Tab-separated table of C-alpha atoms in Angstrom:
chain	number	residue	atom	x	y	z
A	30	MET	CA	-51.542	-113.162	-21.032
A	31	LYS	CA	-48.605	-115.862	-20.918
A	32	GLN	CA	-48.600	-115.810	-24.865
A	33	GLN	CA	-46.397	-112.468	-25.448
A	34	VAL	CA	-44.212	-111.377	-28.019
A	35	VAL	CA	-42.334	-107.952	-26.904
A	36	PRO	CA	-39.397	-105.635	-27.668
A	37	PHE	CA	-36.119	-106.981	-25.964
A	38	ALA	CA	-36.478	-103.417	-23.616
A	39	LYS	CA	-39.944	-105.356	-22.303
A	40	ALA	CA	-38.385	-108.625	-21.808
A	41	ARG	CA	-37.863	-108.853	-17.951
A	42	ASP	CA	-39.089	-111.857	-16.547
A	43	ALA	CA	-36.829	-114.658	-17.583
A	44	ALA	CA	-39.617	-117.197	-16.230
A	45	LEU	CA	-41.301	-115.688	-19.493
A	46	PHE	CA	-38.778	-115.426	-21.768
A	47	GLY	CA	-35.683	-116.878	-20.725
A	48	SER	CA	-32.440	-115.918	-19.814
A	49	LYS	CA	-31.411	-115.215	-23.036
A	50	ALA	CA	-34.093	-113.042	-23.867
A	51	VAL	CA	-34.085	-111.062	-20.781
A	52	GLY	CA	-29.810	-110.642	-21.084
A	53	LEU	CA	-30.570	-108.594	-24.329
A	54	GLY	CA	-33.098	-106.655	-22.493
A	55	ASN	CA	-30.659	-106.025	-19.991
A	56	ALA	CA	-28.162	-104.753	-22.564
A	57	VAL	CA	-30.500	-102.468	-24.274
A	58	HIS	CA	-31.184	-100.508	-20.989
A	59	HIS	CA	-27.540	-100.443	-20.235
A	60	GLY	CA	-26.896	-98.865	-23.553
A	61	LEU	CA	-25.341	-101.712	-25.202
A	62	ALA	CA	-25.391	-101.979	-28.986
A	63	VAL	CA	-27.679	-105.001	-29.451
A	64	PRO	CA	-29.462	-105.744	-32.951
A	65	PRO	CA	-32.940	-105.117	-33.213
A	66	GLY	CA	-35.252	-107.431	-32.314
A	67	VAL	CA	-38.008	-109.119	-30.051
A	68	ALA	CA	-38.599	-111.593	-27.283
A	69	LEU	CA	-41.302	-114.530	-27.489
A	70	SER	CA	-43.308	-116.163	-24.678
A	71	GLY	CA	-42.394	-120.344	-24.149
A	72	ASP	CA	-46.175	-120.020	-24.508
A	73	LEU	CA	-46.333	-118.547	-27.639
A	74	VAL	CA	-43.500	-120.419	-29.052
A	75	GLU	CA	-45.117	-123.525	-28.195
A	76	ALA	CA	-48.298	-122.455	-29.714
A	77	VAL	CA	-46.596	-121.248	-33.259
A	78	ALA	CA	-44.903	-124.898	-33.454
A	79	GLY	CA	-48.338	-125.982	-33.148
A	80	GLY	CA	-50.071	-123.711	-35.966
A	81	ASP	CA	-52.215	-121.797	-33.947
A	82	GLU	CA	-52.857	-118.952	-36.622
A	83	LYS	CA	-53.288	-116.069	-33.838
A	84	ALA	CA	-50.200	-116.946	-32.265
A	85	ILE	CA	-48.579	-116.928	-36.162
A	86	GLU	CA	-50.625	-113.344	-36.747
A	87	ARG	CA	-48.967	-112.096	-33.356
A	88	LEU	CA	-45.810	-113.084	-34.473
A	89	ALA	CA	-46.198	-111.385	-38.000
A	90	ALA	CA	-47.415	-108.201	-36.406
A	91	ALA	CA	-44.480	-107.967	-33.712
A	92	ILE	CA	-41.605	-108.184	-36.409
A	93	ALA	CA	-43.814	-106.298	-39.584
A	94	GLU	CA	-41.089	-103.626	-38.644
A	95	LEU	CA	-37.785	-105.316	-38.197
A	96	PRO	CA	-35.487	-105.559	-41.438
A	97	ALA	CA	-35.180	-108.972	-42.741
A	98	PRO	CA	-33.109	-111.074	-42.597
A	99	PHE	CA	-33.283	-112.774	-39.147
A	100	ALA	CA	-31.830	-115.213	-36.584
A	101	VAL	CA	-33.855	-116.931	-34.882
A	102	ARG	CA	-32.270	-118.203	-31.644
A	103	SER	CA	-33.654	-120.492	-28.457
A	104	SER	CA	-33.905	-118.817	-25.121
A	105	ALA	CA	-35.029	-121.548	-23.145
A	106	VAL	CA	-36.341	-120.558	-19.270
A	107	ASP	CA	-33.326	-122.474	-17.802
A	108	GLU	CA	-30.588	-122.591	-19.977
A	109	ASP	CA	-27.003	-120.877	-20.402
A	110	GLY	CA	-27.093	-120.710	-16.369
A	111	ALA	CA	-24.152	-120.945	-14.489
A	112	ALA	CA	-24.653	-124.850	-13.651
A	113	ALA	CA	-25.586	-125.757	-17.179
A	114	SER	CA	-25.436	-124.582	-20.583
A	115	PHE	CA	-27.490	-125.635	-23.690
A	116	ALA	CA	-25.272	-124.892	-26.268
A	117	GLY	CA	-25.251	-126.857	-28.894
A	118	GLN	CA	-28.257	-128.359	-27.839
A	119	HIS	CA	-30.490	-125.795	-28.875
A	120	LEU	CA	-30.714	-124.442	-32.474
A	121	THR	CA	-30.101	-121.402	-33.901
A	122	VAL	CA	-31.602	-120.810	-37.277
A	123	LEU	CA	-29.831	-118.111	-39.165
A	124	ASN	CA	-30.339	-115.823	-42.318
A	125	VAL	CA	-34.604	-116.386	-42.498
A	126	HIS	CA	-35.290	-114.489	-45.374
A	127	THR	CA	-38.925	-113.450	-44.975
A	128	PRO	CA	-41.298	-112.735	-42.198
A	129	ALA	CA	-43.036	-115.580	-43.520
A	130	ASP	CA	-40.238	-118.084	-43.015
A	131	VAL	CA	-40.294	-117.097	-39.304
A	132	PRO	CA	-42.899	-119.518	-37.728
A	133	GLY	CA	-41.322	-122.254	-39.668
A	134	ALA	CA	-37.751	-121.140	-38.055
A	135	VAL	CA	-39.535	-121.092	-34.283
A	136	ARG	CA	-40.676	-124.247	-35.059
A	137	GLU	CA	-37.634	-125.603	-35.577
A	138	VAL	CA	-36.194	-124.606	-32.189
A	139	TRP	CA	-38.868	-125.785	-30.235
A	140	TRP	CA	-38.573	-129.394	-31.774
A	141	SER	CA	-34.278	-128.834	-31.027
A	142	ALA	CA	-35.008	-128.097	-26.921
A	143	ASN	CA	-37.385	-131.381	-27.192
A	144	SER	CA	-35.221	-133.379	-29.210
A	145	ASP	CA	-33.250	-136.831	-27.595
A	146	SER	CA	-30.183	-135.033	-27.412
A	147	ALA	CA	-31.556	-132.013	-25.420
A	148	ILE	CA	-33.861	-134.197	-23.062
A	149	THR	CA	-30.609	-136.403	-22.458
A	150	TYR	CA	-28.579	-133.586	-21.406
A	151	ARG	CA	-31.502	-132.328	-18.853
A	152	GLN	CA	-31.423	-135.568	-17.159
A	153	LYS	CA	-27.390	-135.404	-16.910
A	154	VAL	CA	-27.741	-131.900	-15.457
A	155	GLY	CA	-30.886	-132.674	-13.481
A	156	LEU	CA	-33.177	-130.484	-15.360
A	157	PHE	CA	-35.718	-133.362	-16.226
A	158	THR	CA	-38.630	-131.122	-16.894
A	159	ARG	CA	-40.229	-129.973	-19.649
A	160	PRO	CA	-38.689	-127.356	-21.564
A	161	SER	CA	-40.254	-123.889	-21.725
A	162	VAL	CA	-38.700	-122.516	-24.872
A	163	GLY	CA	-38.492	-118.720	-25.352
A	164	VAL	CA	-37.222	-117.633	-28.728
A	165	VAL	CA	-35.451	-114.217	-30.042
A	166	VAL	CA	-36.247	-112.985	-33.136
A	167	GLN	CA	-33.209	-110.315	-34.746
A	168	THR	CA	-32.220	-108.814	-37.625
A	169	LEU	CA	-29.017	-110.924	-38.645
A	170	LEU	CA	-25.950	-108.277	-38.928
A	171	SER	CA	-23.642	-109.199	-41.969
A	172	PRO	CA	-20.295	-108.847	-39.679
A	173	ASP	CA	-16.925	-108.138	-40.951
A	174	VAL	CA	-15.489	-110.204	-37.669
A	175	ALA	CA	-16.993	-112.282	-35.014
A	176	GLY	CA	-16.265	-114.535	-31.948
A	177	VAL	CA	-16.333	-115.094	-28.622
A	178	MET	CA	-15.004	-113.314	-25.300
A	179	PHE	CA	-14.294	-114.663	-21.811
A	180	THR	CA	-14.293	-112.120	-19.219
A	181	GLU	CA	-12.371	-114.336	-17.112
A	182	HIS	CA	-9.766	-117.230	-18.685
A	183	PRO	CA	-12.540	-120.297	-18.965
A	184	VAL	CA	-9.482	-122.890	-18.117
A	185	THR	CA	-7.175	-121.492	-15.679
A	186	GLY	CA	-9.102	-118.860	-13.949
A	187	ALA	CA	-7.323	-116.197	-14.558
A	188	ASP	CA	-7.952	-112.388	-14.585
A	189	GLU	CA	-7.511	-112.122	-17.911
A	190	ARG	CA	-9.768	-111.569	-21.176
A	191	LEU	CA	-9.768	-114.508	-23.373
A	192	ILE	CA	-10.850	-113.601	-27.441
A	193	GLU	CA	-11.709	-116.197	-30.092
A	194	ALA	CA	-12.250	-114.483	-33.634
A	195	SER	CA	-12.872	-115.429	-37.000
A	196	TRP	CA	-14.078	-113.838	-40.415
A	197	GLY	CA	-17.927	-113.376	-41.106
A	198	LEU	CA	-20.683	-114.521	-39.248
A	199	GLY	CA	-19.799	-116.399	-35.574
A	200	GLU	CA	-20.905	-119.160	-36.128
A	201	ALA	CA	-17.597	-120.477	-37.898
A	202	VAL	CA	-15.859	-120.016	-34.267
A	203	VAL	CA	-18.959	-121.459	-32.171
A	204	ALA	CA	-18.996	-124.232	-34.615
A	205	GLY	CA	-15.589	-125.480	-34.757
A	206	LEU	CA	-15.677	-124.875	-38.581
A	207	VAL	CA	-11.920	-122.795	-38.085
A	208	VAL	CA	-9.248	-122.624	-35.781
A	209	PRO	CA	-9.773	-119.220	-34.667
A	210	ASP	CA	-7.729	-116.177	-33.971
A	211	HIS	CA	-6.892	-116.122	-30.144
A	212	PHE	CA	-6.152	-113.095	-28.199
A	213	ARG	CA	-5.917	-112.445	-24.262
A	214	LEU	CA	-5.720	-109.127	-23.017
A	215	ASP	CA	-5.750	-107.872	-19.102
A	216	ARG	CA	-8.318	-106.343	-17.579
A	217	ALA	CA	-6.975	-102.949	-18.516
A	218	GLY	CA	-7.108	-103.787	-21.971
A	219	VAL	CA	-3.293	-104.224	-22.281
A	220	VAL	CA	-2.663	-107.335	-25.216
A	221	LEU	CA	-1.184	-110.487	-23.528
A	222	GLU	CA	-1.029	-112.850	-26.300
A	223	ARG	CA	-1.803	-112.790	-30.278
A	224	LYS	CA	-1.970	-116.023	-32.158
A	225	PRO	CA	-3.583	-116.220	-35.392
A	226	GLY	CA	-5.721	-118.981	-36.120
A	227	ARG	CA	-6.213	-120.794	-39.622
A	228	LYS	CA	-9.367	-119.239	-40.921
A	229	ARG	CA	-10.456	-121.424	-44.316
A	230	ILE	CA	-13.819	-120.388	-44.344
A	231	ALA	CA	-16.234	-117.772	-43.288
A	232	VAL	CA	-19.906	-118.271	-42.681
A	233	ARG	CA	-21.636	-115.529	-44.758
A	234	SER	CA	-25.408	-115.286	-45.798
A	235	LEU	CA	-27.391	-116.571	-48.831
A	236	PRO	CA	-29.191	-114.021	-50.801
A	237	ASN	CA	-32.437	-116.517	-50.550
A	238	GLY	CA	-32.192	-117.881	-47.274
A	239	GLY	CA	-29.779	-119.603	-45.029
A	240	THR	CA	-25.766	-119.727	-44.756
A	241	PHE	CA	-22.739	-120.965	-46.830
A	242	GLU	CA	-19.440	-121.307	-46.353
A	243	GLU	CA	-17.256	-118.760	-48.498
A	244	GLN	CA	-13.691	-119.907	-48.859
A	245	VAL	CA	-11.374	-117.257	-47.574
A	246	PRO	CA	-8.766	-115.687	-49.654
A	247	ALA	CA	-5.308	-117.376	-49.081
A	248	ALA	CA	-3.534	-114.148	-47.653
A	249	GLN	CA	-6.569	-113.986	-44.756
A	250	VAL	CA	-6.113	-117.442	-43.678
A	251	THR	CA	-3.327	-116.813	-41.349
A	252	GLN	CA	-4.189	-112.660	-41.167
A	253	LEU	CA	-4.880	-112.000	-37.650
A	254	CYS	CA	-8.780	-110.431	-38.129
A	255	LEU	CA	-8.633	-107.887	-35.468
A	256	ASP	CA	-6.367	-104.839	-34.931
A	257	ASP	CA	-5.397	-102.762	-31.590
A	258	ALA	CA	-8.994	-100.500	-31.796
A	259	GLN	CA	-11.315	-103.387	-32.029
A	260	LEU	CA	-9.332	-105.134	-29.541
A	261	ALA	CA	-9.824	-101.908	-27.299
A	262	SER	CA	-13.523	-102.065	-28.144
A	263	LEU	CA	-13.726	-105.603	-26.627
A	264	ALA	CA	-11.989	-104.912	-23.660
A	265	GLY	CA	-14.807	-101.871	-23.212
A	266	LEU	CA	-17.766	-104.199	-24.025
A	267	ALA	CA	-16.224	-106.418	-21.182
A	268	LEU	CA	-16.048	-103.996	-18.432
A	269	GLN	CA	-19.510	-103.053	-19.470
A	270	CYS	CA	-20.728	-106.728	-19.119
A	271	GLU	CA	-19.099	-107.391	-15.866
A	272	LYS	CA	-21.113	-104.006	-14.994
A	273	ALA	CA	-24.411	-104.943	-16.444
A	274	TYR	CA	-24.516	-108.850	-15.505
A	275	GLY	CA	-21.568	-109.574	-12.869
A	276	PRO	CA	-18.079	-111.147	-13.335
A	277	ARG	CA	-17.357	-114.522	-15.237
A	278	ARG	CA	-19.221	-113.673	-18.382
A	279	ASP	CA	-19.474	-115.436	-21.792
A	280	ILE	CA	-20.155	-113.133	-24.591
A	281	GLU	CA	-20.637	-113.331	-28.215
A	282	TRP	CA	-20.302	-110.748	-30.510
A	283	ALA	CA	-19.733	-109.282	-33.982
A	284	MET	CA	-18.442	-105.993	-35.603
A	285	GLN	CA	-20.155	-104.469	-38.657
A	286	GLU	CA	-18.937	-101.595	-40.662
A	287	GLY	CA	-17.016	-99.950	-37.490
A	288	THR	CA	-19.772	-100.982	-34.480
A	289	LEU	CA	-19.213	-103.374	-32.426
A	290	TYR	CA	-22.447	-105.425	-31.224
A	291	LEU	CA	-23.459	-107.987	-28.246
A	292	LEU	CA	-25.103	-110.930	-29.420
A	293	GLN	CA	-25.217	-112.977	-26.234
A	294	CYS	CA	-23.583	-112.513	-22.516
A	295	ARG	CA	-24.279	-115.501	-20.277
A	296	ALA	CA	-22.647	-116.912	-17.087
A	297	VAL	CA	-19.661	-119.215	-17.918
A	298	THR	CA	-20.139	-122.652	-17.248
A	299	THR	CA	-18.947	-124.548	-14.410
A	300	GLY	CA	-21.295	-127.184	-13.118
A	301	GLN	CA	-19.247	-126.511	-9.835
A	302	SER	CA	-17.185	-124.340	-8.119
A	303	ARG	CA	-13.258	-123.887	-8.774
A	304	SER	CA	-12.330	-125.561	-5.311
A	305	GLU	CA	-14.367	-128.399	-6.658
A	306	ALA	CA	-13.203	-129.106	-9.603
A	307	THR	CA	-11.003	-127.772	-12.797
A	308	LEU	CA	-13.001	-125.890	-15.449
A	309	PRO	CA	-14.192	-127.970	-18.126
A	310	SER	CA	-11.833	-127.317	-21.331
A	311	PRO	CA	-13.626	-124.799	-24.199
A	312	PRO	CA	-15.203	-126.885	-27.016
A	313	PRO	CA	-13.059	-128.340	-29.551
A	314	ARG	CA	-12.096	-125.795	-31.942
A	315	ASP	CA	-10.356	-127.866	-35.226
A	316	PRO	CA	-12.868	-130.664	-35.610
A	317	VAL	CA	-10.901	-130.943	-39.245
A	318	GLY	CA	-7.372	-131.723	-37.367
A	319	ALA	CA	-8.957	-134.376	-35.208
A	320	LEU	CA	-10.141	-135.868	-38.098
A	321	GLN	CA	-7.312	-135.927	-40.064
A	322	ARG	CA	-5.433	-137.621	-36.993
A	323	VAL	CA	-7.562	-140.667	-37.253
A	324	ARG	CA	-6.213	-143.663	-39.602
A	325	PHE	CA	-9.840	-144.172	-41.338
A	326	PHE	CA	-9.891	-140.729	-42.639
A	327	VAL	CA	-6.199	-139.841	-43.455
A	328	ASP	CA	-6.452	-140.427	-46.433
A	329	LEU	CA	-9.062	-138.056	-47.434
A	330	ASP	CA	-8.236	-134.376	-48.902
A	331	ARG	CA	-9.531	-131.651	-46.667
A	332	ARG	CA	-12.301	-130.502	-48.195
A	333	GLN	CA	-13.778	-134.292	-48.129
A	334	THR	CA	-12.621	-134.202	-44.325
A	335	GLU	CA	-14.323	-131.127	-44.022
A	336	GLN	CA	-17.409	-132.624	-45.318
A	337	ILE	CA	-17.716	-135.322	-42.291
A	338	ALA	CA	-16.466	-132.888	-39.951
A	339	ARG	CA	-19.744	-130.806	-39.670
A	340	LEU	CA	-21.304	-134.051	-38.970
A	341	LEU	CA	-19.697	-134.472	-35.621
A	342	LYS	CA	-21.616	-133.388	-32.548
A	343	GLN	CA	-20.015	-132.525	-28.785
A	344	ARG	CA	-21.153	-135.394	-26.143
A	345	HIS	CA	-19.985	-135.468	-22.428
A	346	PHE	CA	-19.600	-138.496	-20.402
A	347	ALA	CA	-19.526	-138.259	-16.516
A	348	GLN	CA	-16.483	-139.740	-14.766
A	349	GLY	CA	-17.438	-144.045	-14.103
A	350	GLU	CA	-20.070	-143.736	-17.256
A	351	THR	CA	-19.911	-146.470	-20.071
A	352	VAL	CA	-19.239	-144.877	-23.254
A	353	ILE	CA	-19.827	-148.204	-25.158
A	354	ARG	CA	-20.086	-151.809	-24.056
A	355	GLU	CA	-18.857	-154.730	-25.257
A	356	GLY	CA	-21.321	-156.923	-26.967
A	357	SER	CA	-24.030	-153.902	-27.843
A	358	GLY	CA	-25.287	-152.621	-30.910
A	359	ALA	CA	-22.976	-150.135	-31.952
A	360	ALA	CA	-23.985	-146.703	-33.833
A	361	ALA	CA	-21.401	-144.267	-33.783
A	362	PHE	CA	-17.651	-143.305	-33.977
A	363	PHE	CA	-16.090	-141.209	-31.222
A	364	ILE	CA	-12.835	-138.891	-30.704
A	365	ILE	CA	-12.141	-137.681	-27.205
A	366	GLU	CA	-11.317	-133.870	-27.025
A	367	SER	CA	-10.667	-134.085	-23.378
A	368	GLY	CA	-10.750	-136.684	-20.322
A	369	GLU	CA	-9.244	-140.223	-20.488
A	370	ALA	CA	-11.241	-143.794	-20.828
A	371	ALA	CA	-10.387	-147.279	-20.171
A	372	VAL	CA	-10.917	-149.866	-22.998
A	373	SER	CA	-11.186	-153.418	-21.233
A	374	SER	CA	-12.877	-156.619	-23.432
A	375	LYS	CA	-13.741	-159.928	-21.582
A	376	GLY	CA	-13.067	-158.339	-18.363
A	377	VAL	CA	-9.301	-157.613	-19.171
A	378	SER	CA	-7.908	-154.148	-19.011
A	379	ILE	CA	-6.881	-153.497	-22.885
A	380	ASN	CA	-5.828	-149.441	-22.899
A	381	THR	CA	-6.105	-146.133	-21.798
A	382	LEU	CA	-7.351	-143.675	-24.080
A	383	GLY	CA	-6.807	-140.080	-23.832
A	384	PRO	CA	-7.386	-136.716	-26.152
A	385	GLY	CA	-6.870	-137.275	-29.514
A	386	ASP	CA	-7.729	-140.829	-29.335
A	387	HIS	CA	-10.505	-141.983	-31.074
A	388	PHE	CA	-12.499	-145.566	-31.412
A	389	GLY	CA	-15.946	-147.065	-32.899
A	390	GLU	CA	-14.975	-146.136	-36.375
A	391	ILE	CA	-16.414	-149.533	-37.892
A	392	ALA	CA	-19.647	-149.149	-36.352
A	393	LEU	CA	-19.831	-146.561	-38.990
A	394	ILE	CA	-19.722	-148.952	-41.866
A	395	ASP	CA	-21.706	-152.110	-40.422
A	396	GLY	CA	-23.177	-151.044	-37.110
A	397	GLY	CA	-22.268	-154.373	-35.783
A	398	PRO	CA	-21.769	-155.157	-32.249
A	399	ARG	CA	-18.894	-153.410	-30.238
A	400	SER	CA	-15.704	-155.358	-29.770
A	401	ALA	CA	-14.559	-154.113	-26.444
A	402	THR	CA	-15.768	-151.572	-23.440
A	403	VAL	CA	-14.941	-148.221	-23.070
A	404	VAL	CA	-15.607	-146.307	-19.766
A	405	ALA	CA	-14.712	-143.164	-18.990
A	406	THR	CA	-11.881	-142.620	-15.803
A	407	THR	CA	-12.280	-138.766	-15.910
A	408	GLN	CA	-15.186	-136.345	-16.850
A	409	LEU	CA	-15.257	-137.232	-20.627
A	410	VAL	CA	-15.412	-134.689	-23.994
A	411	CYS	CA	-15.810	-136.427	-27.257
A	412	TYR	CA	-16.869	-135.411	-30.801
A	413	GLY	CA	-19.339	-138.293	-31.974
A	414	LEU	CA	-20.216	-139.378	-35.455
A	415	THR	CA	-23.302	-141.788	-35.970
A	416	PHE	CA	-23.921	-143.910	-38.388
A	417	TRP	CA	-27.398	-142.724	-39.575
A	418	GLU	CA	-25.497	-139.033	-40.107
A	419	PHE	CA	-22.535	-140.815	-41.927
A	420	ARG	CA	-24.313	-143.085	-44.412
A	421	PRO	CA	-26.356	-140.548	-46.387
A	422	LEU	CA	-23.039	-138.818	-46.671
A	423	ILE	CA	-21.242	-141.448	-47.944
A	424	GLU	CA	-24.426	-142.634	-50.323
A	425	ARG	CA	-24.176	-139.348	-52.256
A	426	ASN	CA	-20.312	-138.871	-52.433
A	427	GLY	CA	-18.657	-141.985	-54.237
A	428	ALA	CA	-15.259	-140.223	-53.745
A	429	ILE	CA	-15.509	-140.317	-50.099
A	430	ALA	CA	-16.680	-144.175	-50.184
A	431	TRP	CA	-14.051	-145.241	-52.408
A	432	LYS	CA	-10.746	-143.646	-50.455
A	433	LEU	CA	-12.492	-145.367	-47.128
A	434	LEU	CA	-12.757	-148.318	-48.990
A	435	GLN	CA	-9.418	-148.442	-49.530
A	436	ALA	CA	-8.424	-147.541	-46.181
A	437	LEU	CA	-10.264	-150.502	-44.812
A	438	ALA	CA	-8.074	-152.480	-47.549
A	439	LYS	CA	-5.102	-151.715	-46.166
A	440	ARG	CA	-6.478	-152.326	-42.794
A	441	LEU	CA	-7.416	-156.007	-43.649
A	442	ARG	CA	-3.688	-156.324	-45.371
A	443	VAL	CA	-1.980	-155.335	-42.674
A	444	ALA	CA	-4.195	-157.884	-40.348
A	445	GLU	CA	-3.423	-160.694	-42.251
A	446	GLN	CA	0.297	-160.227	-42.142
A	447	ASP	CA	-0.269	-159.708	-38.719
């Protein structure tokens, strides 16, 4: 029967449970510390999402002995391979407080894999098929520190470990809510570089479910969150993961009460071999800083900027792809993270844009037609913010709306003077 829910140790078939679940099963077999949990097959997930009572009962029985709260994560059959990563496309639901809430979280994960953005990504990477969405349900840790580690430098390809870490749950690092601490180690575990970040918040669990962003004490904002012993443990984990899974690993990890846990281990996504192209840059780590460089948002205070930064979503464009077209309807604003784009109007070249540049902010106000065409001249990675997400925030927050109105007034005065 395809509708299955099993402990990680029995999740052996990636066609049923997805690569993430099978990877966790392999970790258990290799003696790595993994938070306890179960794997749900794609057919069972779809049945739970559809409200099938027998499927929901089967899920309830499987998680009855798991300590709460839970993390509910996607494990789609074709996600997180070497050619494509669905990071940021498929949902993770953290701090699901009771077993009764797990089916609802599973339903949300299923919908995320069937969203417009996920389907668009499938088209881009040549995986335009109906997704089979496995799910893993785990006990959620309450870590002291967490983050990501690459067993090979994801940009330069150097034979070294790259680690990014912050206080609390690792979502602060993965989602770019902080500038994390940065470490480089050689294969023997010798520290090559330590660079403190700015970790203003820590993502923590709420008592009744969900998470919140806790303000970090001032002394810890730039304090390194990993010591030599912890870095040695991570170096050991890198070797274990390479032995179990092979080279070039992208690892999510967490440390709780002195124990290092493996949360996820997947192949570093390249899309093509290193001989064919430069590896893509890692995802943006400071969306707040990116927004603060945008003239439209420069007068907002840190907290207000953080509110908007949380709405930013990464978007990729292929070389030659039109990002926006002159005269078309407008609903999104973009900040370039990596790559270059050419701007033209009425067929005449105007400008070249690169990392840190932005365009389309007026679309956040009126949704009017584009005044220029922007085309990616290289592989382009942007952070995008849509009118549909921005408007409710402004309607709820008069202070932000007033400052943005003042910014528009300044631009109008300058335009009139010119």
